[in-house]
């Protein structure tokens, strides 16, 4: 049983659901007539509503970022290392919101939800979501919660792209932006890995063109392969070498195809568990949202021009051994923000853990993120007091 | 029609086949009772048999390395850039031999051959081959052709591993070793990519535990995915970016899963063509040979100790943008050879083409390889003359 009463844990948490009957117009030209967002919150919203922090999740993430759902949970939420009392995103000072993105498979409306127009599951007919679509839906939840302006929007990887989009779509509603282990657009190699993952899923005979649920099956092999490929890109070559080396699981080679090297065992395990808990249509949709993200695209590939709407200061964080979204991808964003005359702090954190580093504890990372967030909290509290004075 | 009469082409070539009834004992403990090797030769063996060069092929390679089989071939052999009259491996001076490795799918005995013990195709029961096994079989062909000692053994990638093994298994039968874009052992990440490829093939329902031929099918989807993953690792991120960028094949996003970005089109095409021409059991076997190669393994992971048998000079070549077998992997080999007191030349060729660079034309690469091979040819000719004098 986890220590849910630990002073640095948000403890037991329960998700909330917000239902929207306001149609959401999407970048693809389609409209979601009604939809739901599942989300969690940690900490207390202050009287002035000035201390809200939105945390955006990555490819396979969800709304459960901190604390525990049950006393017998083996693991806390995915970003528990950084969200909690006294942590970098300090829930004694911030009201933290984490939303399962639309199209997800953890409770928000997605491919596994019922399409009200047909009475059938959405399945592959669920519209492709883009990062701007997610940001719009998140803004509508903020309206619902009475949050006019976030003290900060924070996210890693695909979450970092949502943060950047917030600063572009809603410059008046975001006071600070924290973009971690992200990129202003995918490289051809990034897209290539996503395409392999998609082809793995789509060529699985159990995929049934996305109607697998109606056939009572799951494209497990495809999801498993997709996750295996993903995992290779999440870890640095060095981290994989340190973690597994070329260790055989038996004393001598089997000269067969059973699992043999430790790294094979790890990948198969990761793939197997993922294939039982993640929805294939959601995986496809999330990778496509990654591929499409390209704020400079509408500005003749001029990222400096694309940054014009930004009004808030940025913290940009990269990790030395991340080769999925390497430090140079963060430099592109930092350079563009600087050239556009925006305020940006940047830190490249020394870590051997590759892209996964953004999820893991790391003293320098916590110091950088925590230091920035302390200033954010201070500003939010000053603004709260100043606003209080003027009443 | 290709210019088969070009002064720099070996022109039209015809493969040869050598049949062996001498059993080949394999590292896995099994024995191939009878077997065949398909091979090609270019140039003329001199009277002293001192000018033979063995070229070893990589994962998906074969014996057709130079020239054309038919006047209507669209492309020459896979290493035509470097084998021919006046080229780095100059067929006016060398007698070049290229063998389809055992277990291959281009004519040598392999999973698609008939198992004489059962009268059935070998299929998945074909024994796993290792790099030392291949080298032993190549030495038996050399015996057959009357070649006691190769002027040089040359190869890239998995071919480079065979070269290294030649210098260890038959130090008296190799006068020079050229190891290109290779590594003395795979990293955990390399093994991980191979494992994804294997799982893609083995989880394809058309694989039938390797008996797909008896079912009259081919695990096309699995092979296709395996090749797609492979291709990502053959190209540098930069080369992929330069070649494809994020170019869409249409004017605007489709918001669907049809091929959309140029890089997707390329990967699908590469995967599709490969899946129609390569044997799945061979692919599995070749990746396993890569995984197992580890000459230092038997020496307590001491690569310097493992190099003790080496008697010939080495040329080691790496390419700056190769991330499959990065330059640092070549440095390990170079360092070990130097520490073991062996003669080694090393060159790191500036190329944007990633691992594929070893197959492509490149003036500095040609100069380095060609320069080394000129000295090899000179030594072979001097030895031929000296030997002739003593008669």
mmCIF file of C-alpha atoms in Angstrom, chain A:
data_model
loop_
_atom_site.group_PDB
_atom_site.id
_atom_site.type_symbol
_atom_site.label_atom_id
_atom_site.label_comp_id
_atom_site.label_asym_id
_atom_site.label_seq_id
_atom_site.Cartn_x
_atom_site.Cartn_y
_atom_site.Cartn_z
ATOM 1 C CA UNK A 1 0.000 0.000 0.000
ATOM 2 C CA UNK A 2 1.447 3.383 -0.923
ATOM 3 C CA UNK A 3 1.910 6.003 1.758
ATOM 4 C CA UNK A 4 -0.998 8.115 0.579
ATOM 5 C CA UNK A 5 -0.693 10.257 3.694
ATOM 6 C CA UNK A 6 2.936 11.177 2.943
ATOM 7 C CA UNK A 7 3.542 14.899 3.422
ATOM 8 C CA UNK A 8 4.772 15.177 -0.162
ATOM 9 C CA UNK A 9 1.853 13.320 -1.798
ATOM 10 C CA UNK A 10 -1.483 14.760 -2.821
ATOM 11 C CA UNK A 11 -2.861 11.513 -1.382
ATOM 12 C CA UNK A 12 -6.061 9.927 -2.609
ATOM 13 C CA UNK A 13 -7.666 11.693 -5.540
ATOM 14 C CA UNK A 14 -10.886 11.281 -7.512
ATOM 15 C CA UNK A 15 -11.348 12.325 -11.114
ATOM 16 C CA UNK A 16 -14.060 14.792 -12.133
ATOM 17 C CA UNK A 17 -16.061 14.842 -15.327
ATOM 18 C CA UNK A 18 -17.258 17.911 -17.202
ATOM 19 C CA UNK A 19 -19.950 17.515 -19.858
ATOM 20 C CA UNK A 20 -20.186 20.009 -22.708
ATOM 21 C CA UNK A 21 -23.117 20.487 -25.041
ATOM 22 C CA UNK A 22 -21.386 23.378 -26.762
ATOM 23 C CA UNK A 23 -20.217 22.063 -30.112
ATOM 24 C CA UNK A 24 -16.443 22.006 -30.527
ATOM 25 C CA UNK A 25 -15.291 22.966 -33.999
ATOM 26 C CA UNK A 26 -12.207 21.055 -34.995
ATOM 27 C CA UNK A 27 -9.289 21.801 -37.305
ATOM 28 C CA UNK A 28 -10.327 18.918 -39.561
ATOM 29 C CA UNK A 29 -13.552 20.752 -40.365
ATOM 30 C CA UNK A 30 -15.785 18.482 -38.313
ATOM 31 C CA UNK A 31 -17.607 19.314 -35.095
ATOM 32 C CA UNK A 32 -18.006 17.399 -31.857
ATOM 33 C CA UNK A 33 -21.629 18.160 -30.902
ATOM 34 C CA UNK A 34 -21.307 17.084 -27.273
ATOM 35 C CA UNK A 35 -18.323 15.828 -25.351
ATOM 36 C CA UNK A 36 -16.890 15.107 -21.942
ATOM 37 C CA UNK A 37 -13.557 15.790 -20.309
ATOM 38 C CA UNK A 38 -12.282 13.749 -17.401
ATOM 39 C CA UNK A 39 -9.816 15.631 -15.234
ATOM 40 C CA UNK A 40 -8.161 15.717 -11.854
ATOM 41 C CA UNK A 41 -7.286 18.670 -9.673
ATOM 42 C CA UNK A 42 -4.790 18.965 -6.854
ATOM 43 C CA UNK A 43 -4.556 21.851 -4.379
ATOM 44 C CA UNK A 44 -7.061 24.661 -3.876
ATOM 45 C CA UNK A 45 -8.096 27.391 -6.263
ATOM 46 C CA UNK A 46 -7.545 30.710 -4.505
ATOM 47 C CA UNK A 47 -10.235 33.347 -4.173
ATOM 48 C CA UNK A 48 -8.888 35.322 -7.110
ATOM 49 C CA UNK A 49 -8.566 32.216 -9.292
ATOM 50 C CA UNK A 50 -5.015 33.319 -10.044
ATOM 51 C CA UNK A 51 -3.140 30.177 -8.961
ATOM 52 C CA UNK A 52 -4.361 27.610 -11.507
ATOM 53 C CA UNK A 53 -1.771 25.544 -13.335
ATOM 54 C CA UNK A 54 -2.730 23.385 -16.280
ATOM 55 C CA UNK A 55 -0.570 20.304 -16.834
ATOM 56 C CA UNK A 56 -0.871 18.777 -20.319
ATOM 57 C CA UNK A 57 -0.169 15.109 -20.935
ATOM 58 C CA UNK A 58 1.878 13.329 -23.564
ATOM 59 C CA UNK A 59 1.150 10.555 -26.091
ATOM 60 C CA UNK A 60 0.079 7.793 -23.717
ATOM 61 C CA UNK A 61 -0.672 9.962 -20.683
ATOM 62 C CA UNK A 62 -3.919 10.896 -19.008
ATOM 63 C CA UNK A 63 -5.488 12.994 -16.258
ATOM 64 C CA UNK A 64 -4.086 10.942 -13.375
ATOM 65 C CA UNK A 65 -0.799 12.762 -12.850
ATOM 66 C CA UNK A 66 -0.411 12.726 -9.045
ATOM 67 C CA UNK A 67 -1.520 10.849 -5.948
ATOM 68 C CA UNK A 68 -3.448 7.586 -5.856
ATOM 69 C CA UNK A 69 -6.919 6.458 -6.840
ATOM 70 C CA UNK A 70 -6.976 3.610 -4.329
ATOM 71 C CA UNK A 71 -4.996 2.751 -1.246
ATOM 72 C CA UNK A 72 -3.853 -0.406 -2.983
ATOM 73 C CA UNK A 73 -2.485 1.319 -6.109
ATOM 74 C CA UNK A 74 1.037 0.145 -6.751
ATOM 75 C CA UNK A 75 2.090 3.400 -8.405
ATOM 76 C CA UNK A 76 1.044 7.023 -8.116
ATOM 77 C CA UNK A 77 0.075 9.240 -11.080
ATOM 78 C CA UNK A 78 2.563 9.689 -13.920
ATOM 79 C CA UNK A 79 4.035 13.008 -12.754
ATOM 80 C CA UNK A 80 3.909 12.452 -9.005
ATOM 81 C CA UNK A 81 7.634 13.203 -8.864
ATOM 82 C CA UNK A 82 6.893 16.808 -9.704
ATOM 83 C CA UNK A 83 3.358 17.520 -8.434
ATOM 84 C CA UNK A 84 2.603 17.581 -4.696
ATOM 85 C CA UNK A 85 3.097 19.501 -1.470
ATOM 86 C CA UNK A 86 6.603 20.952 -1.545
ATOM 87 C CA UNK A 87 7.350 19.581 -5.017
ATOM 88 C CA UNK A 88 8.308 21.590 -8.107
ATOM 89 C CA UNK A 89 4.623 22.157 -8.858
ATOM 90 C CA UNK A 90 3.682 22.817 -5.268
ATOM 91 C CA UNK A 91 0.075 21.934 -4.525
ATOM 92 C CA UNK A 92 0.209 24.054 -1.342
ATOM 93 C CA UNK A 93 0.384 27.072 -3.630
ATOM 94 C CA UNK A 94 -1.131 25.963 -6.921
ATOM 95 C CA UNK A 95 -4.463 24.593 -8.047
ATOM 96 C CA UNK A 96 -3.317 22.012 -10.575
ATOM 97 C CA UNK A 97 -5.579 20.698 -13.331
ATOM 98 C CA UNK A 98 -4.777 17.704 -15.510
ATOM 99 C CA UNK A 99 -7.200 16.713 -18.275
ATOM 100 C CA UNK A 100 -7.465 13.512 -20.286
ATOM 101 C CA UNK A 101 -7.326 14.866 -23.816
ATOM 102 C CA UNK A 102 -10.247 14.437 -26.188
ATOM 103 C CA UNK A 103 -9.724 11.338 -28.284
ATOM 104 C CA UNK A 104 -8.083 9.671 -25.302
ATOM 105 C CA UNK A 105 -8.969 6.354 -23.760
ATOM 106 C CA UNK A 106 -9.117 7.200 -20.063
ATOM 107 C CA UNK A 107 -12.587 8.638 -19.757
ATOM 108 C CA UNK A 108 -12.767 11.724 -21.952
ATOM 109 C CA UNK A 109 -14.789 11.445 -25.153
ATOM 110 C CA UNK A 110 -12.859 9.393 -27.660
ATOM 111 C CA UNK A 111 -13.018 6.531 -30.145
ATOM 112 C CA UNK A 112 -14.340 4.171 -27.449
ATOM 113 C CA UNK A 113 -17.257 6.526 -26.646
ATOM 114 C CA UNK A 114 -20.684 6.326 -28.198
ATOM 115 C CA UNK A 115 -21.297 8.550 -31.199
ATOM 116 C CA UNK A 116 -24.648 10.154 -30.362
ATOM 117 C CA UNK A 117 -25.476 10.488 -34.064
ATOM 118 C CA UNK A 118 -25.302 6.734 -34.693
ATOM 119 C CA UNK A 119 -25.672 5.103 -31.295
ATOM 120 C CA UNK A 120 -22.598 3.071 -32.247
ATOM 121 C CA UNK A 121 -19.110 3.517 -30.818
ATOM 122 C CA UNK A 122 -17.153 6.246 -32.586
ATOM 123 C CA UNK A 123 -14.299 3.847 -33.379
ATOM 124 C CA UNK A 124 -12.317 4.969 -36.411
ATOM 125 C CA UNK A 125 -14.943 7.617 -37.194
ATOM 126 C CA UNK A 126 -13.853 9.709 -34.241
ATOM 127 C CA UNK A 127 -12.421 12.890 -35.736
ATOM 128 C CA UNK A 128 -8.676 13.388 -35.762
ATOM 129 C CA UNK A 129 -7.750 15.821 -33.044
ATOM 130 C CA UNK A 130 -5.022 18.429 -33.334
ATOM 131 C CA UNK A 131 -3.068 20.234 -30.641
ATOM 132 C CA UNK A 132 -5.058 23.454 -31.232
ATOM 133 C CA UNK A 133 -8.296 21.453 -30.826
ATOM 134 C CA UNK A 134 -7.138 20.146 -27.467
ATOM 135 C CA UNK A 135 -6.155 23.607 -26.336
ATOM 136 C CA UNK A 136 -9.596 24.933 -27.318
ATOM 137 C CA UNK A 137 -11.311 22.178 -25.325
ATOM 138 C CA UNK A 138 -9.054 22.865 -22.349
ATOM 139 C CA UNK A 139 -9.948 26.562 -22.520
ATOM 140 C CA UNK A 140 -13.632 25.648 -22.400
ATOM 141 C CA UNK A 141 -13.024 23.620 -19.242
ATOM 142 C CA UNK A 142 -11.115 26.581 -17.796
ATOM 143 C CA UNK A 143 -14.185 28.755 -18.488
ATOM 144 C CA UNK A 144 -16.323 26.204 -16.698
ATOM 145 C CA UNK A 145 -13.989 26.262 -13.668
ATOM 146 C CA UNK A 146 -13.892 30.039 -13.606
ATOM 147 C CA UNK A 147 -10.251 30.276 -14.616
ATOM 148 C CA UNK A 148 -9.717 33.231 -16.851
ATOM 149 C CA UNK A 149 -5.964 32.974 -16.904
ATOM 150 C CA UNK A 150 -3.620 30.171 -15.951
ATOM 151 C CA UNK A 151 -0.667 31.079 -13.740
ATOM 152 C CA UNK A 152 1.178 28.563 -15.895
ATOM 153 C CA UNK A 153 0.573 25.889 -18.473
ATOM 154 C CA UNK A 154 3.116 23.086 -18.182
ATOM 155 C CA UNK A 155 3.823 19.950 -20.195
ATOM 156 C CA UNK A 156 6.414 17.547 -21.545
ATOM 157 C CA UNK A 157 6.707 16.055 -25.028
ATOM 158 C CA UNK A 158 3.291 16.253 -26.741
ATOM 159 C CA UNK A 159 2.246 18.103 -23.557
ATOM 160 C CA UNK A 160 4.892 20.739 -24.306
ATOM 161 C CA UNK A 161 3.376 21.277 -27.729
ATOM 162 C CA UNK A 162 0.032 22.033 -26.067
ATOM 163 C CA UNK A 163 1.779 24.571 -23.847
ATOM 164 C CA UNK A 164 3.266 26.313 -26.884
ATOM 165 C CA UNK A 165 -0.136 26.285 -28.569
ATOM 166 C CA UNK A 166 -1.711 27.856 -25.469
ATOM 167 C CA UNK A 167 0.718 30.768 -25.738
ATOM 168 C CA UNK A 168 -0.249 31.189 -29.385
ATOM 169 C CA UNK A 169 -4.017 30.553 -29.231
ATOM 170 C CA UNK A 170 -4.754 32.236 -25.897
ATOM 171 C CA UNK A 171 -1.909 34.658 -25.144
ATOM 172 C CA UNK A 172 -4.052 36.532 -22.603
ATOM 173 C CA UNK A 173 -5.015 33.413 -20.718
ATOM 174 C CA UNK A 174 -1.550 32.059 -19.938
ATOM 175 C CA UNK A 175 0.798 33.894 -17.563
ATOM 176 C CA UNK A 176 3.728 31.489 -17.932
ATOM 177 C CA UNK A 177 4.642 28.634 -20.246
ATOM 178 C CA UNK A 178 6.790 25.620 -19.374
ATOM 179 C CA UNK A 179 7.737 23.515 -22.403
ATOM 180 C CA UNK A 180 9.691 20.360 -21.513
ATOM 181 C CA UNK A 181 11.396 17.859 -23.854
ATOM 182 C CA UNK A 182 9.328 19.050 -26.789
ATOM 183 C CA UNK A 183 9.828 20.402 -30.278
ATOM 184 C CA UNK A 184 8.108 23.039 -32.412
ATOM 185 C CA UNK A 185 7.545 20.309 -35.022
ATOM 186 C CA UNK A 186 8.382 16.673 -35.641
ATOM 187 C CA UNK A 187 11.336 15.710 -37.798
ATOM 188 C CA UNK A 188 10.939 13.336 -40.724
ATOM 189 C CA UNK A 189 12.494 10.651 -38.516
ATOM 190 C CA UNK A 190 9.939 11.308 -35.751
ATOM 191 C CA UNK A 191 7.134 10.999 -38.306
ATOM 192 C CA UNK A 192 8.738 7.819 -39.658
ATOM 193 C CA UNK A 193 8.681 6.153 -36.229
ATOM 194 C CA UNK A 194 5.040 7.195 -35.792
ATOM 195 C CA UNK A 195 4.225 5.773 -39.204
ATOM 196 C CA UNK A 196 5.780 2.419 -38.279
ATOM 197 C CA UNK A 197 3.653 2.373 -35.130
ATOM 198 C CA UNK A 198 0.519 3.193 -37.118
ATOM 199 C CA UNK A 199 1.248 0.589 -39.759
ATOM 200 C CA UNK A 200 1.843 -1.990 -37.038
ATOM 201 C CA UNK A 201 -1.617 -1.306 -35.632
ATOM 202 C CA UNK A 202 -3.428 -0.889 -38.928
ATOM 203 C CA UNK A 203 -1.959 -4.028 -40.503
ATOM 204 C CA UNK A 204 -2.955 -6.191 -37.525
ATOM 205 C CA UNK A 205 -5.820 -8.373 -38.823
ATOM 206 C CA UNK A 206 -7.609 -7.761 -35.508
ATOM 207 C CA UNK A 207 -7.737 -4.033 -36.277
ATOM 208 C CA UNK A 208 -10.723 -4.447 -38.623
ATOM 209 C CA UNK A 209 -10.295 -0.940 -40.015
ATOM 210 C CA UNK A 210 -10.707 0.398 -36.501
ATOM 211 C CA UNK A 211 -13.933 -1.490 -35.720
ATOM 212 C CA UNK A 212 -12.167 -4.059 -33.514
ATOM 213 C CA UNK A 213 -14.481 -3.332 -30.560
ATOM 214 C CA UNK A 214 -17.485 -4.366 -32.617
ATOM 215 C CA UNK A 215 -15.661 -7.598 -33.422
ATOM 216 C CA UNK A 216 -14.932 -8.157 -29.737
ATOM 217 C CA UNK A 217 -11.182 -8.165 -30.311
ATOM 218 C CA UNK A 218 -8.179 -5.899 -29.812
ATOM 219 C CA UNK A 219 -5.273 -5.406 -32.262
ATOM 220 C CA UNK A 220 -2.943 -6.502 -29.515
ATOM 221 C CA UNK A 221 0.033 -7.449 -31.683
ATOM 222 C CA UNK A 222 -0.027 -4.130 -33.456
ATOM 223 C CA UNK A 223 -0.290 -2.097 -30.256
ATOM 224 C CA UNK A 224 2.488 -4.162 -28.747
ATOM 225 C CA UNK A 225 4.823 -3.457 -31.668
ATOM 226 C CA UNK A 226 3.903 0.220 -31.652
ATOM 227 C CA UNK A 227 4.803 0.445 -27.986
ATOM 228 C CA UNK A 228 8.049 -1.468 -28.465
ATOM 229 C CA UNK A 229 9.156 0.960 -31.176
ATOM 230 C CA UNK A 230 8.084 3.874 -29.001
ATOM 231 C CA UNK A 231 10.041 2.600 -26.036
ATOM 232 C CA UNK A 232 13.256 2.420 -28.002
ATOM 233 C CA UNK A 233 12.885 6.107 -28.777
ATOM 234 C CA UNK A 234 12.062 7.029 -25.178
ATOM 235 C CA UNK A 235 15.316 5.633 -23.798
ATOM 236 C CA UNK A 236 18.790 6.807 -24.700
ATOM 237 C CA UNK A 237 21.145 4.286 -26.266
ATOM 238 C CA UNK A 238 23.349 4.752 -23.198
ATOM 239 C CA UNK A 239 20.477 4.174 -20.761
ATOM 240 C CA UNK A 240 19.475 1.018 -22.596
ATOM 241 C CA UNK A 241 23.059 -0.167 -22.500
ATOM 242 C CA UNK A 242 23.412 0.552 -18.790
ATOM 243 C CA UNK A 243 20.046 -0.955 -17.942
ATOM 244 C CA UNK A 244 20.330 -4.120 -20.031
ATOM 245 C CA UNK A 245 23.686 -4.285 -21.781
ATOM 246 C CA UNK A 246 23.860 -7.495 -23.778
ATOM 247 C CA UNK A 247 22.945 -9.595 -20.775
ATOM 248 C CA UNK A 248 21.510 -12.947 -21.649
ATOM 249 C CA UNK A 249 18.718 -14.202 -19.439
ATOM 250 C CA UNK A 250 20.209 -17.668 -19.556
ATOM 251 C CA UNK A 251 23.785 -18.882 -19.320
ATOM 252 C CA UNK A 252 24.197 -19.556 -23.004
ATOM 253 C CA UNK A 253 22.527 -18.621 -26.295
ATOM 254 C CA UNK A 254 19.386 -20.570 -27.113
ATOM 255 C CA UNK A 255 19.860 -20.364 -30.891
ATOM 256 C CA UNK A 256 16.136 -19.777 -31.104
ATOM 257 C CA UNK A 257 13.644 -16.930 -30.988
ATOM 258 C CA UNK A 258 12.464 -17.091 -27.419
ATOM 259 C CA UNK A 259 13.239 -14.077 -25.284
ATOM 260 C CA UNK A 260 16.952 -14.207 -24.660
ATOM 261 C CA UNK A 261 18.506 -10.817 -24.046
ATOM 262 C CA UNK A 262 17.259 -8.748 -21.108
ATOM 263 C CA UNK A 263 16.358 -5.899 -23.435
ATOM 264 C CA UNK A 264 14.044 -8.222 -25.389
ATOM 265 C CA UNK A 265 12.314 -9.233 -22.182
ATOM 266 C CA UNK A 266 11.845 -5.601 -21.198
ATOM 267 C CA UNK A 267 10.409 -4.593 -24.585
ATOM 268 C CA UNK A 268 8.050 -7.554 -24.771
ATOM 269 C CA UNK A 269 6.796 -6.840 -21.252
ATOM 270 C CA UNK A 270 6.292 -3.150 -21.992
ATOM 271 C CA UNK A 271 4.513 -4.002 -25.220
ATOM 272 C CA UNK A 272 2.308 -6.640 -23.651
ATOM 273 C CA UNK A 273 1.095 -4.531 -20.750
ATOM 274 C CA UNK A 274 0.476 -1.540 -23.003
ATOM 275 C CA UNK A 275 -1.518 -3.629 -25.463
ATOM 276 C CA UNK A 276 -3.999 -4.574 -22.739
ATOM 277 C CA UNK A 277 -4.599 -1.067 -21.439
ATOM 278 C CA UNK A 278 -4.438 1.365 -24.348
ATOM 279 C CA UNK A 279 -6.877 1.930 -27.179
ATOM 280 C CA UNK A 280 -5.534 1.456 -30.704
ATOM 281 C CA UNK A 281 -7.640 4.205 -32.292
ATOM 282 C CA UNK A 282 -6.462 6.615 -29.602
ATOM 283 C CA UNK A 283 -2.850 5.692 -30.281
ATOM 284 C CA UNK A 284 -3.304 6.393 -33.982
ATOM 285 C CA UNK A 285 -4.982 9.699 -33.291
ATOM 286 C CA UNK A 286 -2.336 10.857 -30.805
ATOM 287 C CA UNK A 287 0.536 10.091 -33.204
ATOM 288 C CA UNK A 288 -1.240 12.009 -35.947
ATOM 289 C CA UNK A 289 -1.661 15.021 -33.642
ATOM 290 C CA UNK A 290 2.099 14.889 -33.091
ATOM 291 C CA UNK A 291 2.827 14.720 -36.821
ATOM 292 C CA UNK A 292 0.541 17.631 -37.671
ATOM 293 C CA UNK A 293 1.802 20.010 -34.994
ATOM 294 C CA UNK A 294 3.674 22.748 -36.812
ATOM 295 C CA UNK A 295 2.846 26.298 -35.718
ATOM 296 C CA UNK A 296 5.387 27.716 -38.186
ATOM 297 C CA UNK A 297 3.625 25.973 -41.091
ATOM 298 C CA UNK A 298 1.017 28.709 -41.433
ATOM 299 C CA UNK A 299 3.807 31.319 -41.433
ATOM 300 C CA UNK A 300 5.863 30.061 -44.364
ATOM 301 C CA UNK A 301 7.912 27.899 -41.957
ATOM 302 C CA UNK A 302 9.052 31.059 -40.167
ATOM 303 C CA UNK A 303 8.969 30.064 -36.496
ATOM 304 C CA UNK A 304 9.979 33.584 -35.400
ATOM 305 C CA UNK A 305 6.932 35.029 -37.179
ATOM 306 C CA UNK A 306 4.772 32.273 -35.672
ATOM 307 C CA UNK A 307 5.849 33.362 -32.162
ATOM 308 C CA UNK A 308 4.454 36.896 -32.612
ATOM 309 C CA UNK A 309 1.295 36.314 -30.507
ATOM 310 C CA UNK A 310 3.266 35.125 -27.456
ATOM 311 C CA UNK A 311 2.919 37.393 -24.425
ATOM 312 C CA UNK A 312 4.117 35.255 -21.527
ATOM 313 C CA UNK A 313 7.583 34.228 -20.346
ATOM 314 C CA UNK A 314 8.730 30.711 -21.248
ATOM 315 C CA UNK A 315 10.789 28.128 -19.476
ATOM 316 C CA UNK A 316 12.139 25.612 -21.987
ATOM 317 C CA UNK A 317 13.742 22.408 -20.671
ATOM 318 C CA UNK A 318 15.606 19.731 -22.631
ATOM 319 C CA UNK A 319 17.627 16.697 -21.607
ATOM 320 C CA UNK A 320 21.124 15.966 -22.886
ATOM 321 C CA UNK A 321 20.490 12.330 -23.878
ATOM 322 C CA UNK A 322 17.015 12.804 -25.362
ATOM 323 C CA UNK A 323 17.230 11.768 -29.017
ATOM 324 C CA UNK A 324 13.485 11.660 -29.664
ATOM 325 C CA UNK A 325 13.220 15.424 -29.180
ATOM 326 C CA UNK A 326 16.885 16.311 -28.850
ATOM 327 C CA UNK A 327 18.135 19.506 -27.180
ATOM 328 C CA UNK A 328 18.634 21.044 -30.635
ATOM 329 C CA UNK A 329 14.857 20.884 -31.127
ATOM 330 C CA UNK A 330 14.419 22.979 -27.970
ATOM 331 C CA UNK A 331 17.055 25.415 -29.221
ATOM 332 C CA UNK A 332 14.924 26.032 -32.309
ATOM 333 C CA UNK A 333 12.083 27.122 -30.058
ATOM 334 C CA UNK A 334 14.328 29.151 -27.742
ATOM 335 C CA UNK A 335 16.002 30.893 -30.699
ATOM 336 C CA UNK A 336 12.653 31.724 -32.271
ATOM 337 C CA UNK A 337 11.280 33.141 -29.017
ATOM 338 C CA UNK A 338 14.418 35.234 -28.485
ATOM 339 C CA UNK A 339 14.404 36.518 -32.055
ATOM 340 C CA UNK A 340 10.750 37.401 -31.637
ATOM 341 C CA UNK A 341 11.698 39.439 -28.566
ATOM 342 C CA UNK A 342 10.031 37.168 -26.021
ATOM 343 C CA UNK A 343 11.184 36.290 -22.518
ATOM 344 C CA UNK A 344 12.589 32.796 -22.344
ATOM 345 C CA UNK A 345 14.664 30.827 -19.850
ATOM 346 C CA UNK A 346 16.291 27.674 -21.080
ATOM 347 C CA UNK A 347 17.998 24.813 -19.315
ATOM 348 C CA UNK A 348 19.527 21.662 -20.773
ATOM 349 C CA UNK A 349 19.471 19.082 -17.984
ATOM 350 C CA UNK A 350 22.251 16.530 -17.830
ATOM 351 C CA UNK A 351 20.507 13.159 -17.747
ATOM 352 C CA UNK A 352 21.292 9.684 -19.094
ATOM 353 C CA UNK A 353 17.608 8.713 -19.338
ATOM 354 C CA UNK A 354 16.742 9.974 -22.818
ATOM 355 C CA UNK A 355 13.266 11.322 -23.510
ATOM 356 C CA UNK A 356 11.906 9.542 -20.433
ATOM 357 C CA UNK A 357 13.935 11.964 -18.298
ATOM 358 C CA UNK A 358 11.033 14.411 -18.326
ATOM 359 C CA UNK A 359 9.017 11.975 -16.216
ATOM 360 C CA UNK A 360 11.748 11.100 -13.728
ATOM 361 C CA UNK A 361 13.131 12.653 -10.541
ATOM 362 C CA UNK A 362 16.338 14.635 -11.078
ATOM 363 C CA UNK A 363 17.684 17.271 -8.654
ATOM 364 C CA UNK A 364 18.754 19.805 -11.311
ATOM 365 C CA UNK A 365 15.509 19.361 -13.219
ATOM 366 C CA UNK A 366 13.481 19.803 -10.033
ATOM 367 C CA UNK A 367 15.532 22.870 -9.101
ATOM 368 C CA UNK A 368 15.019 24.496 -12.500
ATOM 369 C CA UNK A 369 11.321 23.685 -12.739
ATOM 370 C CA UNK A 370 10.751 24.368 -9.039
ATOM 371 C CA UNK A 371 12.605 27.691 -9.148
ATOM 372 C CA UNK A 372 10.608 28.896 -12.120
ATOM 373 C CA UNK A 373 7.349 27.758 -10.520
ATOM 374 C CA UNK A 374 8.190 29.532 -7.251
ATOM 375 C CA UNK A 375 8.372 32.803 -9.145
ATOM 376 C CA UNK A 376 5.086 31.882 -10.873
ATOM 377 C CA UNK A 377 3.484 31.196 -7.481
ATOM 378 C CA UNK A 378 4.833 34.436 -6.073
ATOM 379 C CA UNK A 379 3.438 36.420 -9.013
ATOM 380 C CA UNK A 380 0.083 34.650 -8.670
ATOM 381 C CA UNK A 381 -0.070 35.448 -4.957
ATOM 382 C CA UNK A 382 0.969 39.076 -5.460
ATOM 383 C CA UNK A 383 -1.644 39.437 -8.167
ATOM 384 C CA UNK A 384 -4.154 37.881 -5.796
ATOM 385 C CA UNK A 385 -3.225 40.319 -2.989
ATOM 386 C CA UNK A 386 -3.103 43.326 -5.334
ATOM 387 C CA UNK A 387 -6.444 42.372 -6.745
ATOM 388 C CA UNK A 388 -7.758 41.893 -3.215
ATOM 389 C CA UNK A 389 -6.523 45.359 -2.243
ATOM 390 C CA UNK A 390 -8.404 46.972 -5.068
ATOM 391 C CA UNK A 391 -11.719 45.530 -3.998
#
